[in-house]
PDB file of C-alpha atoms in Angstrom:
ATOM      1  CA  UNK A 206       4.321 -21.395 -21.987  1.00 70.00           C
ATOM      2  CA  UNK A 207       7.438 -21.734 -24.108  1.00 86.00           C
ATOM      3  CA  UNK A 208       9.265 -18.441 -24.590  1.00 92.00           C
ATOM      4  CA  UNK A 209      10.925 -17.799 -27.947  1.00 94.00           C
ATOM      5  CA  UNK A 210      12.620 -14.855 -29.684  1.00 94.00           C
ATOM      6  CA  UNK A 211      10.002 -12.367 -30.879  1.00 94.00           C
ATOM      7  CA  UNK A 212       9.638  -9.293 -33.076  1.00 95.00           C
ATOM      8  CA  UNK A 213       7.841  -6.122 -32.008  1.00 95.00           C
ATOM      9  CA  UNK A 214       4.977  -7.129 -34.310  1.00 96.00           C
ATOM     10  CA  UNK A 215       4.646 -10.506 -32.574  1.00 96.00           C
ATOM     11  CA  UNK A 216       4.815  -8.935 -29.106  1.00 96.00           C
ATOM     12  CA  UNK A 217       2.171  -6.384 -30.074  1.00 96.00           C
ATOM     13  CA  UNK A 218      -0.112  -9.174 -31.290  1.00 95.00           C
ATOM     14  CA  UNK A 219       0.355 -11.083 -28.018  1.00 94.00           C
ATOM     15  CA  UNK A 220      -0.556  -8.018 -25.966  1.00 95.00           C
ATOM     16  CA  UNK A 221      -3.323  -7.031 -28.424  1.00 95.00           C
ATOM     17  CA  UNK A 222      -1.969  -3.524 -28.964  1.00 96.00           C
ATOM     18  CA  UNK A 223      -0.632  -1.642 -31.981  1.00 97.00           C
ATOM     19  CA  UNK A 224       3.036  -1.756 -32.894  1.00 97.00           C
ATOM     20  CA  UNK A 225       3.257   1.945 -32.017  1.00 98.00           C
ATOM     21  CA  UNK A 226       1.970   1.243 -28.512  1.00 97.00           C
ATOM     22  CA  UNK A 227       4.354  -1.693 -28.091  1.00 97.00           C
ATOM     23  CA  UNK A 228       7.289   0.463 -29.236  1.00 96.00           C
ATOM     24  CA  UNK A 229       6.291   3.095 -26.670  1.00 97.00           C
ATOM     25  CA  UNK A 230       6.059   0.498 -23.873  1.00 97.00           C
ATOM     26  CA  UNK A 231       9.402  -1.041 -24.831  1.00 96.00           C
ATOM     27  CA  UNK A 232      11.057   2.371 -25.059  1.00 95.00           C
ATOM     28  CA  UNK A 233       9.924   3.149 -21.500  1.00 96.00           C
ATOM     29  CA  UNK A 234      11.806   0.037 -20.302  1.00 96.00           C
ATOM     30  CA  UNK A 235      14.719   0.128 -22.762  1.00 95.00           C
ATOM     31  CA  UNK A 236      17.380   0.220 -20.029  1.00 95.00           C
ATOM     32  CA  UNK A 237      16.050  -2.932 -18.357  1.00 96.00           C
ATOM     33  CA  UNK A 238      15.358  -4.814 -21.596  1.00 96.00           C
ATOM     34  CA  UNK A 239      18.544  -3.892 -23.438  1.00 92.00           C
ATOM     35  CA  UNK A 240      19.018  -3.237 -27.123  1.00 88.00           C
ATOM     36  CA  UNK A 241      18.477  -5.713 -29.899  1.00 86.00           C
ATOM     37  CA  UNK A 242      21.734  -6.847 -31.431  1.00 77.00           C
ATOM     38  CA  UNK A 243      22.897  -4.919 -34.514  1.00 72.00           C
ATOM     39  CA  UNK A 244      20.872  -5.915 -37.536  1.00 76.00           C
ATOM     40  CA  UNK A 245      18.562  -8.171 -35.530  1.00 80.00           C
ATOM     41  CA  UNK A 246      14.810  -7.704 -35.798  1.00 89.00           C
ATOM     42  CA  UNK A 247      13.989  -9.896 -32.797  1.00 93.00           C
ATOM     43  CA  UNK A 248      14.294  -9.693 -29.054  1.00 95.00           C
ATOM     44  CA  UNK A 249      16.167 -12.644 -27.548  1.00 94.00           C
ATOM     45  CA  UNK A 250      14.528 -15.175 -25.227  1.00 95.00           C
ATOM     46  CA  UNK A 251      16.152 -13.396 -22.278  1.00 95.00           C
ATOM     47  CA  UNK A 252      14.797 -10.049 -23.412  1.00 96.00           C
ATOM     48  CA  UNK A 253      11.305 -11.475 -23.946  1.00 96.00           C
ATOM     49  CA  UNK A 254      11.425 -12.888 -20.391  1.00 96.00           C
ATOM     50  CA  UNK A 255      12.287  -9.396 -19.118  1.00 97.00           C
ATOM     51  CA  UNK A 256       9.446  -7.887 -21.171  1.00 97.00           C
ATOM     52  CA  UNK A 257       7.006 -10.401 -19.666  1.00 96.00           C
ATOM     53  CA  UNK A 258       8.235  -9.527 -16.155  1.00 96.00           C
ATOM     54  CA  UNK A 259       7.980  -5.782 -16.781  1.00 96.00           C
ATOM     55  CA  UNK A 260       4.652  -5.748 -18.637  1.00 95.00           C
ATOM     56  CA  UNK A 261       3.147  -8.927 -17.157  1.00 91.00           C
ATOM     57  CA  UNK A 262       2.581 -12.015 -19.246  1.00 87.00           C
ATOM     58  CA  UNK A 263      -0.051 -11.347 -21.932  1.00 85.00           C
ATOM     59  CA  UNK A 264      -3.402 -13.059 -21.540  1.00 79.00           C
ATOM     60  CA  UNK A 265      -4.041 -15.905 -23.912  1.00 71.00           C
ATOM     61  CA  UNK A 266      -7.404 -16.846 -25.340  1.00 55.00           C
ATOM     62  CA  UNK A 267      -8.755 -20.092 -24.007  1.00 44.00           C
ATOM     63  CA  UNK A 268      -9.801 -22.746 -26.500  1.00 49.00           C
ATOM     64  CA  UNK A 269     -13.177 -24.207 -25.552  1.00 47.00           C
TER      65      UNK A 269
END
Protein backbone atom coordinates (compact mmCIF):
# COMPACT_ATOMS: atom_id res chain seq x y z
CA UNK A 1 0.00 0.00 0.00
CA UNK A 2 1.36 3.40 -0.95
CA UNK A 3 0.92 5.99 1.79
CA UNK A 4 0.14 9.56 0.75
CA UNK A 5 -0.87 12.80 2.51
CA UNK A 6 -4.53 12.65 3.52
CA UNK A 7 -7.33 14.86 4.82
CA UNK A 8 -9.57 13.95 7.74
CA UNK A 9 -12.35 13.26 5.23
CA UNK A 10 -10.15 10.80 3.33
CA UNK A 11 -9.01 9.08 6.53
CA UNK A 12 -12.61 8.78 7.71
CA UNK A 13 -13.59 7.18 4.40
CA UNK A 14 -10.71 4.69 4.66
CA UNK A 15 -11.76 3.67 8.17
CA UNK A 16 -15.48 3.79 7.23
CA UNK A 17 -16.39 6.17 10.05
CA UNK A 18 -17.81 9.69 10.17
CA UNK A 19 -15.54 12.72 10.14
CA UNK A 20 -16.66 13.45 13.71
CA UNK A 21 -15.50 10.01 14.83
CA UNK A 22 -12.19 10.39 13.00
CA UNK A 23 -11.63 13.80 14.61
CA UNK A 24 -12.29 12.25 18.02
CA UNK A 25 -9.84 9.38 17.35
CA UNK A 26 -7.17 11.77 16.07
CA UNK A 27 -7.67 14.12 19.02
CA UNK A 28 -7.06 11.21 21.41
CA UNK A 29 -3.64 10.67 19.78
CA UNK A 30 -2.80 14.30 18.96
CA UNK A 31 0.47 14.27 20.92
CA UNK A 32 1.81 11.25 19.02
CA UNK A 33 0.55 12.37 15.60
CA UNK A 34 1.51 16.04 15.85
CA UNK A 35 -0.30 19.04 14.47
CA UNK A 36 -0.95 19.76 10.84
CA UNK A 37 1.18 22.61 9.57
CA UNK A 38 -0.42 26.07 9.67
CA UNK A 39 -2.96 26.44 6.90
CA UNK A 40 -2.59 22.83 5.77
CA UNK A 41 -5.67 20.65 5.44
CA UNK A 42 -3.74 17.39 5.13
CA UNK A 43 -1.72 15.13 7.37
CA UNK A 44 1.77 14.43 6.03
CA UNK A 45 2.92 10.97 4.94
CA UNK A 46 4.76 10.64 8.26
CA UNK A 47 1.65 11.56 10.21
CA UNK A 48 -0.50 9.13 8.21
CA UNK A 49 2.03 6.37 8.98
CA UNK A 50 1.68 7.20 12.69
CA UNK A 51 -2.12 7.16 12.39
CA UNK A 52 -1.97 3.72 10.76
CA UNK A 53 0.29 2.46 13.57
CA UNK A 54 -1.95 3.90 16.29
CA UNK A 55 -5.33 2.94 14.80
CA UNK A 56 -4.20 -0.08 12.75
CA UNK A 57 -4.24 -0.03 8.98
CA UNK A 58 -7.82 0.23 7.68
CA UNK A 59 -9.27 -2.81 5.96
CA UNK A 60 -9.61 -2.55 2.23
CA UNK A 61 -12.34 -4.13 0.16
CA UNK A 62 -11.15 -6.96 -2.00
CA UNK A 63 -11.94 -6.82 -5.71
CA UNK A 64 -13.24 -10.18 -6.92
